Coordinates of C-alpha atoms and ligand atoms in Angstrom, one line a residue:
M143 CA -32.4 -51.4 -1.1
T144 CA -35.8 -50.2 -2.1
E145 CA -37.2 -46.6 -1.7
P146 CA -39.6 -46.3 1.4
I147 CA -42.9 -45.7 0.2
Y148 CA -43.7 -42.0 0.4
L149 CA -46.4 -41.4 2.8
D150 CA -46.2 -37.8 2.8
H151 CA -48.2 -35.7 0.3
N152 CA -49.5 -33.7 2.8
A153 CA -46.1 -32.4 3.0
T154 CA -45.5 -32.1 -0.4
T155 CA -46.2 -33.8 -3.6
P156 CA -43.7 -34.8 -6.6
V157 CA -43.9 -33.1 -9.6
D158 CA -45.7 -34.7 -12.3
P159 CA -43.6 -35.8 -15.4
R160 CA -45.8 -34.1 -18.0
V161 CA -45.7 -30.6 -15.8
L162 CA -41.9 -31.1 -15.8
E163 CA -41.9 -31.3 -19.8
K164 CA -44.3 -28.6 -19.9
M165 CA -41.9 -26.3 -17.5
L166 CA -38.6 -27.2 -19.5
P167 CA -39.2 -25.2 -22.3
Y168 CA -39.3 -22.0 -20.3
F169 CA -35.7 -22.8 -18.6
S170 CA -33.9 -21.8 -21.5
E171 CA -35.5 -21.7 -24.7
I172 CA -38.6 -19.3 -23.9
Y173 CA -36.8 -16.7 -21.4
G174 CA -37.9 -13.6 -22.3
N175 CA -39.0 -11.2 -19.0
A176 CA -42.6 -11.5 -19.0
S177 CA -43.0 -7.7 -18.4
S178 CA -41.0 -7.5 -21.2
I179 CA -44.0 -6.8 -24.0
D180 CA -42.3 -4.6 -26.7
H181 CA -40.1 -7.4 -28.0
L182 CA -40.7 -11.1 -29.2
H183 CA -38.8 -13.0 -26.3
G184 CA -41.0 -11.2 -23.4
N185 CA -44.2 -11.4 -25.1
R186 CA -43.7 -15.7 -25.5
S187 CA -43.4 -15.2 -22.1
K188 CA -46.0 -13.2 -21.2
K189 CA -48.6 -15.1 -23.7
A190 CA -47.7 -18.4 -21.5
V191 CA -48.6 -16.6 -18.2
D192 CA -51.4 -15.4 -19.5
A193 CA -52.5 -18.8 -20.7
A194 CA -51.7 -20.2 -17.4
R195 CA -53.5 -17.6 -15.6
Q196 CA -56.3 -18.0 -17.7
T197 CA -56.4 -21.6 -16.8
I198 CA -55.9 -21.8 -13.0
A199 CA -58.7 -19.2 -12.9
K200 CA -61.2 -20.9 -14.9
L201 CA -60.5 -23.9 -12.6
L202 CA -60.9 -22.3 -9.8
G203 CA -64.3 -20.7 -10.6
C204 CA -63.3 -16.9 -10.8
R205 CA -64.9 -14.6 -12.7
K206 CA -61.6 -12.9 -14.4
D207 CA -58.1 -13.8 -15.0
N208 CA -56.7 -11.1 -13.3
E209 CA -58.0 -12.5 -10.1
V210 CA -55.1 -14.7 -9.9
I211 CA -52.2 -13.0 -8.8
F212 CA -48.8 -15.7 -8.7
T213 CA -46.8 -15.5 -5.8
G214 CA -44.8 -17.6 -4.2
G215 CA -46.6 -20.4 -2.4
A216 CA -49.6 -20.5 -0.1
T217 CA -47.3 -19.1 2.7
E218 CA -46.8 -15.7 1.0
A219 CA -50.4 -15.8 -0.6
N220 CA -51.7 -16.1 3.2
N221 CA -49.2 -13.3 3.9
L222 CA -50.7 -11.0 1.0
A223 CA -54.2 -11.9 2.1
L224 CA -54.4 -10.7 6.2
I225 CA -51.6 -8.2 6.0
G226 CA -53.1 -6.5 2.7
S227 CA -56.7 -6.9 3.9
Y228 CA -55.7 -6.1 7.0
R229 CA -54.0 -2.9 6.5
R230 CA -56.7 -1.8 3.8
L231 CA -59.5 -1.9 6.4
R232 CA -58.0 -1.4 9.7
E233 CA -59.9 2.4 9.9
K234 CA -63.1 0.1 9.6
G235 CA -61.9 -2.1 12.1
R236 CA -59.1 -3.7 13.8
H237 CA -61.3 -7.6 14.5
I238 CA -60.5 -10.7 12.4
I239 CA -61.6 -14.2 12.9
S240 CA -59.9 -17.1 12.5
S241 CA -59.8 -20.8 13.4
A242 CA -57.4 -22.4 16.3
I243 CA -56.3 -25.4 13.8
E244 CA -55.3 -22.7 10.7
H245 CA -51.5 -23.9 9.6
P246 CA -48.6 -21.3 10.9
A247 CA -48.7 -19.3 7.9
V248 CA -52.0 -18.2 8.8
L249 CA -51.3 -17.9 13.2
D250 CA -48.2 -16.3 12.5
T251 CA -49.1 -13.5 10.5
L252 CA -52.4 -13.1 12.9
H253 CA -49.8 -12.7 15.5
Y254 CA -47.6 -10.1 14.0
L255 CA -50.7 -8.1 13.1
E256 CA -51.7 -8.1 17.0
N257 CA -48.3 -5.8 17.1
E258 CA -50.2 -3.4 14.6
G259 CA -53.5 -3.6 16.7
A260 CA -55.3 -6.1 15.4
E261 CA -57.4 -7.9 17.7
V262 CA -57.8 -11.8 16.6
T263 CA -60.4 -14.1 18.0
L264 CA -59.4 -17.9 17.6
L265 CA -62.5 -20.5 17.2
P266 CA -62.2 -23.3 19.3
V267 CA -63.3 -26.6 17.1
D268 CA -65.3 -29.7 18.2
C269 CA -63.3 -33.2 18.4
Y270 CA -63.2 -33.6 15.0
G271 CA -61.7 -30.3 13.9
V272 CA -64.7 -28.7 12.6
V273 CA -65.3 -24.8 13.3
D274 CA -68.7 -24.3 14.5
I275 CA -70.8 -21.5 13.0
Q276 CA -73.0 -20.6 16.0
A277 CA -69.6 -19.7 17.5
L278 CA -68.5 -18.1 14.4
Q279 CA -72.1 -16.0 14.4
A280 CA -71.2 -14.9 18.2
A281 CA -67.7 -14.1 17.4
I282 CA -68.5 -11.7 14.6
R283 CA -68.3 -7.9 16.2
S284 CA -69.4 -4.6 14.5
D285 CA -65.7 -3.8 14.1
T286 CA -64.6 -7.6 12.5
I287 CA -63.3 -7.0 9.0
L288 CA -61.9 -10.3 8.1
I289 CA -62.5 -14.2 8.7
S290 CA -59.9 -16.5 7.9
V291 CA -60.7 -20.1 7.9
M292 CA -58.7 -22.8 6.4
F293 CA -60.2 -25.5 3.4
A294 CA -58.7 -28.2 4.9
N295 CA -56.3 -29.2 7.5
N296 CA -52.7 -30.2 6.9
E297 CA -52.6 -32.7 10.2
I298 CA -55.9 -34.0 10.6
G299 CA -57.5 -34.2 7.1
T300 CA -61.0 -32.1 8.2
I301 CA -62.8 -30.4 5.7
Q302 CA -64.4 -27.3 7.1
P303 CA -68.1 -25.7 6.1
I304 CA -67.1 -23.0 3.6
K305 CA -70.1 -22.4 2.2
E306 CA -71.8 -21.8 5.1
I307 CA -69.4 -19.8 6.7
G308 CA -68.7 -17.7 3.3
E309 CA -72.7 -17.1 3.8
V310 CA -72.1 -16.1 7.2
S311 CA -69.2 -13.7 6.1
K312 CA -71.7 -12.1 3.4
K313 CA -74.5 -11.4 5.6
H314 CA -72.0 -9.5 8.0
G315 CA -70.5 -7.7 4.8
V316 CA -67.0 -9.1 6.3
L317 CA -63.9 -10.8 4.4
F318 CA -63.6 -14.3 4.2
H319 CA -60.0 -15.7 3.3
V320 CA -59.3 -19.5 2.8
D321 CA -56.6 -21.1 3.0
A322 CA -57.2 -23.8 0.4
A323 CA -53.4 -25.2 0.4
Q324 CA -54.9 -29.0 1.1
A325 CA -57.7 -28.7 -1.2
V326 CA -56.7 -26.7 -4.1
G327 CA -56.4 -29.7 -6.9
H328 CA -57.7 -32.4 -4.1
E329 CA -61.4 -31.1 -3.6
P330 CA -63.9 -29.8 -5.6
L331 CA -64.1 -26.3 -5.6
H332 CA -65.1 -22.8 -6.8
V333 CA -64.7 -19.4 -5.4
Y334 CA -67.8 -17.5 -6.3
D335 CA -70.2 -21.0 -5.3
L336 CA -68.7 -20.6 -1.9
N337 CA -68.7 -16.5 -1.5
I338 CA -65.0 -16.5 -0.9
D339 CA -62.9 -12.9 -1.3
L340 CA -59.8 -14.3 -0.9
L341 CA -58.1 -18.0 -1.4
S342 CA -54.3 -18.8 -1.1
F343 CA -53.0 -22.3 -2.9
S344 CA -49.4 -23.8 -3.6
A345 CA -48.1 -25.8 -6.7
H346 CA -46.5 -28.1 -4.9
K347 CA -49.1 -29.8 -3.0
F348 CA -50.9 -31.1 -6.2
Y349 CA -48.0 -32.2 -8.3
G350 CA -46.6 -28.6 -9.6
P351 CA -43.1 -27.4 -8.9
K352 CA -42.4 -25.9 -5.2
G353 CA -42.0 -22.3 -4.7
V354 CA -45.0 -21.4 -6.5
G355 CA -48.8 -20.4 -5.8
G356 CA -51.0 -17.7 -5.8
L357 CA -53.8 -16.2 -4.2
F358 CA -57.5 -15.7 -5.5
V359 CA -58.7 -11.6 -5.1
R360 CA -62.2 -11.1 -5.9
T361 CA -63.1 -8.7 -8.4
Y362 CA -66.9 -8.3 -8.5
A363 CA -69.5 -8.2 -5.2
P364 CA -67.6 -6.9 -3.7
M365 CA -64.6 -5.7 -5.3
V366 CA -61.3 -6.7 -2.9
R367 CA -58.8 -4.1 -2.5
L368 CA -55.6 -4.9 -0.7
D369 CA -52.7 -2.9 0.4
A370 CA -49.5 -4.2 -1.2
V371 CA -47.1 -5.6 1.2
M372 CA -44.1 -5.7 -1.2
F373 CA -43.0 -2.9 -3.3
G374 CA -41.1 -3.2 -6.7
G375 CA -41.8 -3.4 -10.6
G376 CA -46.0 -3.5 -10.4
Q377 CA -46.3 -6.7 -11.7
E378 CA -49.5 -8.4 -10.6
R379 CA -51.7 -5.5 -10.0
G380 CA -49.0 -4.2 -7.8
L381 CA -49.8 -6.6 -4.8
R382 CA -46.3 -9.2 -5.7
P383 CA -44.0 -7.2 -7.7
G384 CA -41.0 -8.9 -9.1
T385 CA -40.3 -10.7 -12.4
L386 CA -42.4 -13.6 -12.7
N387 CA -41.2 -17.1 -12.5
V388 CA -42.5 -18.4 -15.6
P389 CA -41.9 -22.1 -15.9
A390 CA -43.3 -22.2 -11.9
I391 CA -45.9 -20.8 -13.2
V392 CA -46.6 -22.7 -16.7
G393 CA -45.9 -25.8 -13.9
M394 CA -48.5 -25.0 -12.3
A395 CA -51.2 -24.5 -14.6
E396 CA -50.6 -27.4 -16.2
A397 CA -50.6 -29.4 -12.7
L398 CA -53.9 -28.2 -11.6
A399 CA -55.5 -29.4 -14.9
I400 CA -54.5 -32.8 -14.7
A401 CA -55.4 -32.7 -11.1
V402 CA -58.6 -31.8 -11.5
Q403 CA -58.8 -33.8 -14.6
G404 CA -58.5 -36.9 -12.9
Q405 CA -59.7 -35.7 -9.3
K406 CA -63.1 -37.9 -9.2
A407 CA -61.4 -41.0 -9.7
E408 CA -58.5 -40.3 -7.5
R409 CA -60.6 -39.1 -4.5
E410 CA -62.7 -42.1 -4.8
R411 CA -59.2 -44.6 -5.0
L412 CA -57.4 -42.8 -2.4
G413 CA -60.5 -43.1 -0.3
D414 CA -60.6 -46.8 -0.7
L415 CA -57.1 -47.1 -0.1
S416 CA -57.3 -45.1 3.5
A417 CA -60.4 -47.0 4.1
T418 CA -58.5 -50.2 3.9
I419 CA -55.4 -49.2 6.2
K420 CA -57.5 -48.0 8.7
A421 CA -59.7 -51.4 9.0
N422 CA -56.6 -53.5 8.8
L423 CA -55.2 -51.4 11.3
L424 CA -57.8 -51.6 13.2
A425 CA -58.2 -55.1 13.3
A426 CA -54.8 -55.6 14.8
F427 CA -55.0 -52.9 17.1
P428 CA -58.6 -52.3 18.2
G429 CA -57.4 -49.4 20.7
I430 CA -56.1 -47.2 17.7
I431 CA -57.9 -43.8 16.9
F432 CA -58.4 -41.6 13.7
N433 CA -58.5 -38.6 14.1
G434 CA -60.4 -35.6 12.3
H435 CA -63.7 -35.7 10.9
P436 CA -64.7 -39.4 9.9
E437 CA -66.8 -38.2 6.4
K438 CA -65.8 -34.7 5.7
R439 CA -62.6 -34.7 4.9
L440 CA -59.1 -35.0 2.6
Q441 CA -59.7 -38.8 1.1
H442 CA -55.8 -39.1 0.8
N443 CA -54.9 -38.2 4.4
L444 CA -55.1 -40.5 7.8
N445 CA -54.1 -39.1 11.1
I446 CA -53.7 -41.6 13.3
T447 CA -53.1 -41.7 17.6
I448 CA -51.5 -45.4 18.2
P449 CA -51.6 -45.3 22.1
G450 CA -48.4 -46.2 24.0
V451 CA -46.2 -46.1 20.7
E452 CA -43.9 -42.7 20.2
A453 CA -44.2 -41.6 17.1
K454 CA -40.5 -40.9 16.4
G455 CA -39.0 -44.0 17.3
L456 CA -42.0 -46.0 14.9
I457 CA -40.9 -43.4 12.1
H458 CA -37.1 -44.3 12.5
L459 CA -38.2 -47.6 13.1
L460 CA -39.9 -47.6 9.6
K461 CA -37.8 -45.4 7.7
D462 CA -36.1 -47.6 5.7
R463 CA -39.6 -48.7 4.4
L464 CA -41.7 -46.1 4.6
S465 CA -42.0 -42.3 4.8
F466 CA -44.1 -40.4 6.8
S467 CA -44.6 -37.9 9.8
A468 CA -45.4 -37.4 13.0
G469 CA -48.2 -35.2 14.2
S470 CA -46.0 -33.0 16.3
A471 CA -44.7 -29.9 14.9
C472 CA -41.2 -29.8 15.5
S473 CA -38.4 -26.8 15.8
T474 CA -35.0 -26.7 15.7
T475 CA -34.7 -26.5 19.5
K476 CA -37.6 -28.5 21.0
V477 CA -40.4 -30.6 19.9
E478 CA -44.1 -29.3 20.7
P479 CA -47.3 -31.0 20.8
S480 CA -49.6 -30.3 17.4
H481 CA -51.9 -27.4 18.2
V482 CA -53.8 -29.0 15.9
L483 CA -54.1 -32.0 18.0
K484 CA -54.5 -30.2 20.8
A485 CA -57.4 -28.3 19.8
I486 CA -59.1 -31.3 19.3
G487 CA -58.6 -32.2 22.5
L488 CA -55.7 -34.5 22.8
S489 CA -53.3 -34.8 25.3
D490 CA -49.4 -34.3 25.2
D491 CA -48.9 -37.9 25.6
E492 CA -51.6 -38.4 22.7
C493 CA -50.0 -36.3 20.4
F494 CA -46.6 -37.6 20.7
Q495 CA -48.2 -41.0 19.7
T496 CA -49.8 -39.9 16.6
I497 CA -48.4 -40.0 13.4
R498 CA -50.0 -38.5 9.6
F499 CA -50.0 -40.5 6.8
G500 CA -50.4 -38.8 3.3
A501 CA -51.1 -41.1 0.5
G502 CA -51.1 -39.8 -3.4
R503 CA -50.9 -41.0 -6.9
S504 CA -47.5 -43.4 -6.1
T505 CA -49.7 -44.8 -3.4
M506 CA -51.2 -48.6 -4.5
N507 CA -50.4 -50.9 -2.2
S508 CA -52.6 -50.5 1.3
L509 CA -51.9 -54.2 2.4
Q510 CA -48.4 -54.0 2.3
I511 CA -48.3 -50.5 3.9
S512 CA -50.7 -52.0 6.5
E513 CA -48.3 -55.3 7.0
I514 CA -45.5 -52.9 7.3
L515 CA -46.8 -50.4 10.1
I516 CA -48.5 -53.6 12.0
E517 CA -45.1 -54.8 12.0
G518 CA -43.4 -52.1 13.5
I519 CA -46.5 -51.3 16.1
R520 CA -45.9 -54.7 17.5
K521 CA -42.2 -54.4 17.9
L522 CA -42.6 -51.3 19.8
N523 CA -45.5 -52.1 21.8
Ligands
PLP792 C1 -52.8 -25.7 5.2 C2 -51.6 -25.3 4.6 N1 -51.4 -23.6 4.5 C3 -49.9 -23.0 4.0 C4 -49.3 -23.9 3.7 C5 -47.5 -23.4 3.5 O1 -47.5 -23.5 1.8 P1 -46.2 -23.5 1.2 O2 -45.3 -24.3 1.2 O3 -46.7 -22.8 -0.9 O4 -45.4 -21.7 1.7 C6 -49.0 -25.3 3.6 C7 -48.1 -26.3 3.6 O5 -47.4 -27.0 4.4 C8 -50.3 -25.6 4.0 O6 -50.6 -27.1 4.5

């Protein structure tokens, strides 16, 4: 049996073979603890971590290498950014603004902070999933300490007006955190140009290994200070203690360098590919709805509502040929309609008739994908 075509790159990406090759020596040959700087073995690892930090800092537009704090992924980076800044600033104010379509790594953390006295305003989005700048401005209060808005949505691909939100944050002296797990490596991004104070990212979304990511913590105008959330050996400026995962960090830097280098061409290629699939599906089924912003979106993402066709049924029917996701979040006990799709105005039924395609470097044949999907929809319609 041939492998199904993988179309879930928003969930995760495979490790690029060049990344794997770069990582391999750090599992067995260069194994020193990067904090053991008194001897050769430790120094070798530290050098690799320093070089990786420098590469990532440069590619994100940081001013200093130490603005990059390595974490175990974007969930952890989001927790550190939100909990760390709230606990540091709560004497000044307790109000946090975010959006209704954030990833659970942000929404659940904010919910947790409400138990510590935080007051959270979740901004609504329009039918494309875009946060309204005027609503943001209206929501800011004298006790607002933090704004957290994602760069690009993981379900519908919509890209937020990050520069404008950064300007509003700056004007009001409020910290601005961006969950950029879906954008880093895929979209042009410069933290200082965009007035970002804190930015979360994750290697497995850009062909790096799983379980490693980072948080950009601005050090200049303003110098951002966070309370530590975990305690231990003081690594990562005390913000993320624990022995550094050297192979993963080396791999993440290599993955980001490769992604940024090929970014422009890959965006164009995947934009064309997505447009072709969209056109083919619309030609066959004019009632299909494409969710998210038509232009301001991740080029490799398609979020599609197919009236009358249950997403789960379609995924199951095509599982030997295509691997893709439903637009609904599943828990172990029950299936909930996606909070993102609800926020852009879909009914519960429409949510359950929605699928997500995440194309990537291995996705080549838009015609074949379209044909498989059309055949599947016809069977279920
Ligand atoms: C927008 C967004 N934030 C956070 C995460 C969590 O990232 P990680 O898997 O690195 O914890 C994801 C991944 O699904 C995501 O898409």
